Coordinates of N, CA and C in Angstrom, one line a residue:
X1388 N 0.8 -1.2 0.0 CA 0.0 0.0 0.0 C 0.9 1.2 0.0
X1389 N 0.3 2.5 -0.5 CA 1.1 3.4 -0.5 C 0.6 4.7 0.7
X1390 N 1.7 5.4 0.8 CA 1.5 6.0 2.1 C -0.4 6.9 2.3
X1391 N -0.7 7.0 1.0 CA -1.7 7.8 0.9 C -3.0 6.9 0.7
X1392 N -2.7 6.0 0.6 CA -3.6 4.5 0.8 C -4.0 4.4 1.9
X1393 N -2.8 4.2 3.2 CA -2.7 3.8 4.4 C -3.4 5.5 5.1
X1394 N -3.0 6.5 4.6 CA -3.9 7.0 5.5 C -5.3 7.9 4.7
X1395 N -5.9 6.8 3.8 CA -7.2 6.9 3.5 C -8.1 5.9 4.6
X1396 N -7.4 4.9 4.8 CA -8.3 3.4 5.6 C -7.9 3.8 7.0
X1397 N -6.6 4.6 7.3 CA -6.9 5.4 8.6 C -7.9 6.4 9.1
X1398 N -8.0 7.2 8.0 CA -9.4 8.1 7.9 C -10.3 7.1 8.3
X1399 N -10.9 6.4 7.1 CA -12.0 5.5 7.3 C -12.3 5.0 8.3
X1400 N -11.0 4.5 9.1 CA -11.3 4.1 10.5 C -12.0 4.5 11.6
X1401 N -11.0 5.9 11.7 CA -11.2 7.1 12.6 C -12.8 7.7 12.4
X1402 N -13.5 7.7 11.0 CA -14.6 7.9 10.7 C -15.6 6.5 11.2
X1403 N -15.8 5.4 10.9 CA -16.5 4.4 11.3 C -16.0 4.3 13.0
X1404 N -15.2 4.4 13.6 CA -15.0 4.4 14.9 C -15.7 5.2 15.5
X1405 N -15.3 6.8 15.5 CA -16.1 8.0 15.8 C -17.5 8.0 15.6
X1406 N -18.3 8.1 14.3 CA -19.7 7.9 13.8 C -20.3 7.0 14.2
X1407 N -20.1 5.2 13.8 CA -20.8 4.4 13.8 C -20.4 3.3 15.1
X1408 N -19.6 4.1 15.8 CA -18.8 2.8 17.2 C -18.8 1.3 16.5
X1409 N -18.4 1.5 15.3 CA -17.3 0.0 14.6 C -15.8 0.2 14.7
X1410 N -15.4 -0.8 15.1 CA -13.9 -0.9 14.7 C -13.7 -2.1 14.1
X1411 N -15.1 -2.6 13.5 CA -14.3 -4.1 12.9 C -14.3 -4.2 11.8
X1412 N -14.9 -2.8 10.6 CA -14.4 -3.0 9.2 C -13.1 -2.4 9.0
X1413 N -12.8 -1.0 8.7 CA -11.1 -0.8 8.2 C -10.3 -1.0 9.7
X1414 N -10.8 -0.5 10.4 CA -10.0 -0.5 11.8 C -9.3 -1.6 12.3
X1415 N -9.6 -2.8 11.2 CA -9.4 -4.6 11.8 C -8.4 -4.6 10.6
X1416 N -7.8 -3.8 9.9 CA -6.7 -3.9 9.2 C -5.4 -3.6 9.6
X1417 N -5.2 -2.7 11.1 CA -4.6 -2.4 11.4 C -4.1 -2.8 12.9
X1418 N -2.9 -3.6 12.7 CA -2.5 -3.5 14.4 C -2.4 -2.9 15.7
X1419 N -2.3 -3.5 16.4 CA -2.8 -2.6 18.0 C -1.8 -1.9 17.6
X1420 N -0.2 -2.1 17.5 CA 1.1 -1.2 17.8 C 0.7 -0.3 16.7
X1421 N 0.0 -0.4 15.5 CA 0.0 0.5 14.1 C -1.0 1.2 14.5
X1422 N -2.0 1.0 15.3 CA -2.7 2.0 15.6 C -2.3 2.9 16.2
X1423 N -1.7 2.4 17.6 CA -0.5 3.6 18.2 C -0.2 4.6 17.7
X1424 N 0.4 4.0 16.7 CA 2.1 5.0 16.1 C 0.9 6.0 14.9
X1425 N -0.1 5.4 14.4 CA -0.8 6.2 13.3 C -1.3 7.7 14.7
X1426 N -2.0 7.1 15.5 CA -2.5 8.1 16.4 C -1.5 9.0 17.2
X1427 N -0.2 8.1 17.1 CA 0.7 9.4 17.4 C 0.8 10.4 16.7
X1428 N 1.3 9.8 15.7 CA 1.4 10.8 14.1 C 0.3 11.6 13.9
X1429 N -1.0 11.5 14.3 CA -2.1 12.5 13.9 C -1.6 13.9 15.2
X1430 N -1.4 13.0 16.3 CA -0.9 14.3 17.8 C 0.4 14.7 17.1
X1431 N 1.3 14.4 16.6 CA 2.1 15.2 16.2 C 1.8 16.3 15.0
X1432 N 1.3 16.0 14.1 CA 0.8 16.7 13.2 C -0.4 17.5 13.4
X1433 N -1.3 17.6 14.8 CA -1.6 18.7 15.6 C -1.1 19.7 16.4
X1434 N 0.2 19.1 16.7 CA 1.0 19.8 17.8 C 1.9 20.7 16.7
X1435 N 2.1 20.3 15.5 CA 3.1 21.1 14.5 C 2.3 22.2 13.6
X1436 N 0.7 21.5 13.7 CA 0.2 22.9 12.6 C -0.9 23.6 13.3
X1437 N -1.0 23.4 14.4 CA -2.5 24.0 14.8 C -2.2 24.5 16.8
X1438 N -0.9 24.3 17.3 CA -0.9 24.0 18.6 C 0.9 24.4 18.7
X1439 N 1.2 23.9 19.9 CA 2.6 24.6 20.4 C 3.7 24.3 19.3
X1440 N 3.9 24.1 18.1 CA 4.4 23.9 17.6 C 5.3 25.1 17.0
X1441 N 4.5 25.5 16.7 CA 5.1 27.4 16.1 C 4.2 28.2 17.2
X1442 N 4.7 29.5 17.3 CA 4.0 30.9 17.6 C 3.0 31.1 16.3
X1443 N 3.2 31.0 15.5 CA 2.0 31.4 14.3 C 0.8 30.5 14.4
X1444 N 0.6 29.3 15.1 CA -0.4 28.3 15.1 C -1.3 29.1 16.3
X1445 N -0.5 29.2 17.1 CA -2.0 30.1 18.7 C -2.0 31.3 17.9
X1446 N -1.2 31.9 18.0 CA -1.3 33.4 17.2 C -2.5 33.8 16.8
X1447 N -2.8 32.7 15.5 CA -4.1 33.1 14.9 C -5.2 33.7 15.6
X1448 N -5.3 32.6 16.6 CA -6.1 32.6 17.6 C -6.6 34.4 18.9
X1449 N -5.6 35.1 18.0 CA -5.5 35.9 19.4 C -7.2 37.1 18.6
X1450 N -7.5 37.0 17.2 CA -8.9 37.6 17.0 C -9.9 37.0 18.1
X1451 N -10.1 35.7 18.3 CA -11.0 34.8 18.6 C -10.6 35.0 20.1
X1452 N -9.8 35.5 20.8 CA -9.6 35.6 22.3 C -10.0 37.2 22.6
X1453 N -9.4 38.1 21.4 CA -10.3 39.6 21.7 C -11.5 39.1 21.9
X1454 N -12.5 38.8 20.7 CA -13.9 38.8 20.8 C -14.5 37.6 22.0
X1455 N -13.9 36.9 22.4 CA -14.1 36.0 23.6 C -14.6 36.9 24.8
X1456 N -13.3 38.0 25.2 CA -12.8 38.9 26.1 C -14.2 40.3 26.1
X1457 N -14.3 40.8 24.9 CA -15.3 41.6 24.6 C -16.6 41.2 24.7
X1458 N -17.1 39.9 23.9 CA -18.5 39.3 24.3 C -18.6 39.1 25.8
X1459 N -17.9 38.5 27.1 CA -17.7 38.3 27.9 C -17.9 39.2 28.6
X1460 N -17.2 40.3 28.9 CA -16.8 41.8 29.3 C -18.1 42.4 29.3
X1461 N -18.9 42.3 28.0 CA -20.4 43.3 27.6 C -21.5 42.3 28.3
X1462 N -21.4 41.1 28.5 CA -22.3 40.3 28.9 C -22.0 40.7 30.7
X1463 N -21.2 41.1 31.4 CA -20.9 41.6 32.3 C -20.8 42.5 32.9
X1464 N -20.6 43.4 32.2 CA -21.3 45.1 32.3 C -22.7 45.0 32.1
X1465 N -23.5 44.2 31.7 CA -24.9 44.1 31.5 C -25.8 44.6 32.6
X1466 N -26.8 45.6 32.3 CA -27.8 45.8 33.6 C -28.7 44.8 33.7
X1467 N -28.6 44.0 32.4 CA -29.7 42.9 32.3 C -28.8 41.7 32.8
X1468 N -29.8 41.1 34.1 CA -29.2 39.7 34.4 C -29.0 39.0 33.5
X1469 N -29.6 38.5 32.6 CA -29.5 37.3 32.2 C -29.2 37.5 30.8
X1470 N -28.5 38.8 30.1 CA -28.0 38.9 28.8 C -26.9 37.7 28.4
X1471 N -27.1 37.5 27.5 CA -25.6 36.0 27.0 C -24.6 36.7 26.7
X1472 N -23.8 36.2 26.5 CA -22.3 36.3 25.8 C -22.7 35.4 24.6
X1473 N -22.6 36.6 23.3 CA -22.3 35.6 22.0 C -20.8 35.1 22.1
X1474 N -20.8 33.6 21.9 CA -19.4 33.5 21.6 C -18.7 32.7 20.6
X1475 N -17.7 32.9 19.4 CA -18.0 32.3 18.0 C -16.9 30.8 18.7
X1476 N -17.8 29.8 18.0 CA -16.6 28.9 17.8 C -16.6 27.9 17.3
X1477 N -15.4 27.6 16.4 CA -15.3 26.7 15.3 C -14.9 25.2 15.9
X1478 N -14.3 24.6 14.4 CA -13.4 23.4 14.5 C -11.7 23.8 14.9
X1479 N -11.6 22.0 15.0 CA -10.0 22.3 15.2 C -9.0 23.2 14.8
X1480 N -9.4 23.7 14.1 CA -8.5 25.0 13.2 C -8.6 26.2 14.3
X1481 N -9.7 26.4 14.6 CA -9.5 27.4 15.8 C -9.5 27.4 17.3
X1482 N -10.5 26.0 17.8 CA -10.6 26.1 18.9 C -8.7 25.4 19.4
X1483 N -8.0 24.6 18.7 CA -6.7 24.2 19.2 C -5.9 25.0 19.6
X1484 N -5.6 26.3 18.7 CA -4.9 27.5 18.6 C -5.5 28.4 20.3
X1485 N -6.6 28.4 20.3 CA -7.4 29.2 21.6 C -6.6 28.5 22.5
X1486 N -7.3 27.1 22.7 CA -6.9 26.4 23.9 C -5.2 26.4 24.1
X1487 N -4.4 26.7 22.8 CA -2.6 26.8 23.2 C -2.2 28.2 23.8
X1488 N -3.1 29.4 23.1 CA -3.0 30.6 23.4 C -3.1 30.5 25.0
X1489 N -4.7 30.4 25.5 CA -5.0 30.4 26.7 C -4.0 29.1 27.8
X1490 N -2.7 28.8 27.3 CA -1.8 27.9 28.1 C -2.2 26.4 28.1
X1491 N -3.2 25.8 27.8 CA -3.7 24.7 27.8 C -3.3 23.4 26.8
X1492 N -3.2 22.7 27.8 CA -2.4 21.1 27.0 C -1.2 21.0 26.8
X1493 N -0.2 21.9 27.4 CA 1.2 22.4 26.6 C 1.9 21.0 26.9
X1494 N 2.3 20.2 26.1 CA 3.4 19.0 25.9 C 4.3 19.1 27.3
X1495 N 4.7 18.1 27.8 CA 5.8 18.0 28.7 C 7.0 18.0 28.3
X1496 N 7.1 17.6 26.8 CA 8.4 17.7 26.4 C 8.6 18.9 25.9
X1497 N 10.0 19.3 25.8 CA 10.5 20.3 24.9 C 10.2 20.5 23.6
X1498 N 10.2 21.4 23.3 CA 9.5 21.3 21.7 C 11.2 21.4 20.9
X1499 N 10.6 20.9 19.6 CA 12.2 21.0 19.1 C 13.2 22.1 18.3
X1500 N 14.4 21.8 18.4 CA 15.2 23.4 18.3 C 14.6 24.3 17.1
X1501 N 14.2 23.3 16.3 CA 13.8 24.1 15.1 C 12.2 24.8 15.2
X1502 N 11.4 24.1 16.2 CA 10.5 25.1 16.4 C 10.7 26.0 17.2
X1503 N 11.5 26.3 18.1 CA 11.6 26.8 19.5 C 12.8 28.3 18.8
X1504 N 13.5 28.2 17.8 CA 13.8 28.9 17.3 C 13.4 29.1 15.7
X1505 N 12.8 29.7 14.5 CA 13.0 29.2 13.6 C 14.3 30.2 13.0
X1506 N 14.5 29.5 12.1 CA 16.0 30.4 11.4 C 15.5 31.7 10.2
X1507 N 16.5 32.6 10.9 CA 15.9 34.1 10.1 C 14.7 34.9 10.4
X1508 N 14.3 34.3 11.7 CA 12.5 35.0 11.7 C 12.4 35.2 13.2
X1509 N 13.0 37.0 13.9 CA 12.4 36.8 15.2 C 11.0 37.1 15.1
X1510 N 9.9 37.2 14.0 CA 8.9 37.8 13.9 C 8.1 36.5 14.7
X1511 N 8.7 35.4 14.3 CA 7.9 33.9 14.7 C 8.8 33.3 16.0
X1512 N 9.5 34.3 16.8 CA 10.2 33.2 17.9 C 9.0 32.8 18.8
X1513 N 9.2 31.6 19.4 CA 8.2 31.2 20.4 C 7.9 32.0 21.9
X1514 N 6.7 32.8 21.3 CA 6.7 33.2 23.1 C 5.9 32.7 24.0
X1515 N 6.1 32.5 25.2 CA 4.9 32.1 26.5 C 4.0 32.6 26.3
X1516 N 2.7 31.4 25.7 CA 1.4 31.7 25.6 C 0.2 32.6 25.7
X1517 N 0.9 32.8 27.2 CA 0.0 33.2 28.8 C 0.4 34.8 28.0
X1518 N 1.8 34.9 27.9 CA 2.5 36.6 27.6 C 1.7 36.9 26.2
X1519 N 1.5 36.4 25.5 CA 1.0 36.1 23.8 C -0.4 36.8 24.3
X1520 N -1.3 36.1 25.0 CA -2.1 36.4 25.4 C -2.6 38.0 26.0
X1521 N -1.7 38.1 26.7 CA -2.0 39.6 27.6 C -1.9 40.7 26.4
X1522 N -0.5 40.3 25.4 CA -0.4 40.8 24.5 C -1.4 40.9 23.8
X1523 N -2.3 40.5 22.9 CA -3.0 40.6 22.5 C -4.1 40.9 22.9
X1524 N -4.2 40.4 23.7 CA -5.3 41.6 24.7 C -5.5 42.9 24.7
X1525 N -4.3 43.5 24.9 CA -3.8 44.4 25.3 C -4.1 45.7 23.6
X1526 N -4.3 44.7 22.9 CA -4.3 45.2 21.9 C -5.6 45.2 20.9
X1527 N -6.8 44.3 21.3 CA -7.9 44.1 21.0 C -8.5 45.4 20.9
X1528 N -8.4 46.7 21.4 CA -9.3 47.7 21.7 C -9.0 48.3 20.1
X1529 N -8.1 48.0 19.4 CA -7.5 48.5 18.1 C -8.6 47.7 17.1
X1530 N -9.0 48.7 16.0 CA -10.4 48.4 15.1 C -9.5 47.1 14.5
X1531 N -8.5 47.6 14.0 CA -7.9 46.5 13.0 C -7.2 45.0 13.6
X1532 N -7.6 45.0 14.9 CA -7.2 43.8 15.5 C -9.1 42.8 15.7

């Protein structure tokens, strides 16, 4: 099989697992240890494009923490008890980026040299989430943020 083979019938798995609570059509193609290592490989390739992987992956995230902050804020200044907080929120594309912004889930390992610095770019060095955070905060009151 070719690599793009093996992760179509991974899909499929992940799909009849999730949806229909089967694991005995594609999912029985695969070994306990191959399941492992496939499932690692999906957390890694979370952790590299959407999570602590880069500063650019939470980054995105910092629109979606203004208006978090603002919906929140106006729902609290409210004279009215029981006004809501609208609050937007998507798929993994955005809520991963939130939850790394806001500090959450951060790996126990070290991330690697090449993320943690990348070459030529202080624009993208890795900074502490929590600090990313205040930053952008701090900067939400701006139209163009």
């Amino acid at each position: 099989l070719t690599c793009a083979q093996v992760e179509a019938l991974w899909q499929l798995c992940l799909f009849e697992a999730g949806l229909e609570d089967d694991t005995s059509r594609a999912c029985a193609l695969f070994q306990p240890e191959q399941v492992e290592l496939l499932e690692w490989l999906d957390d890694v390739d979370l952790l590299e494009s959407h999570s602590w992987g880069a500063r650019i992956n939470y980054a995105i995230a910092g629109p979606l923490l203004a208006h978090m902050r603002s919906a929140l804020q106006s729902a609290a200044d409210s004279k009215h008890i029981k006004k809501p907080a609208h609050l937007l929120f998507a798929h993994c594309e955005t809520l991963v980026p939130l939850a790394t912004l806001l500090g959450l889930f951060k790996p126990e390992l070290a991330l690697p040299p090449s993320a943690a610095h990348p070459p030529n770019s202080s624009a993208l060095a890795v900074v502490a989430p929590e600090a990313e955070a205040r930053r952008l905060l701090s900067r939400a009151d701006v139209v163009s943020d």
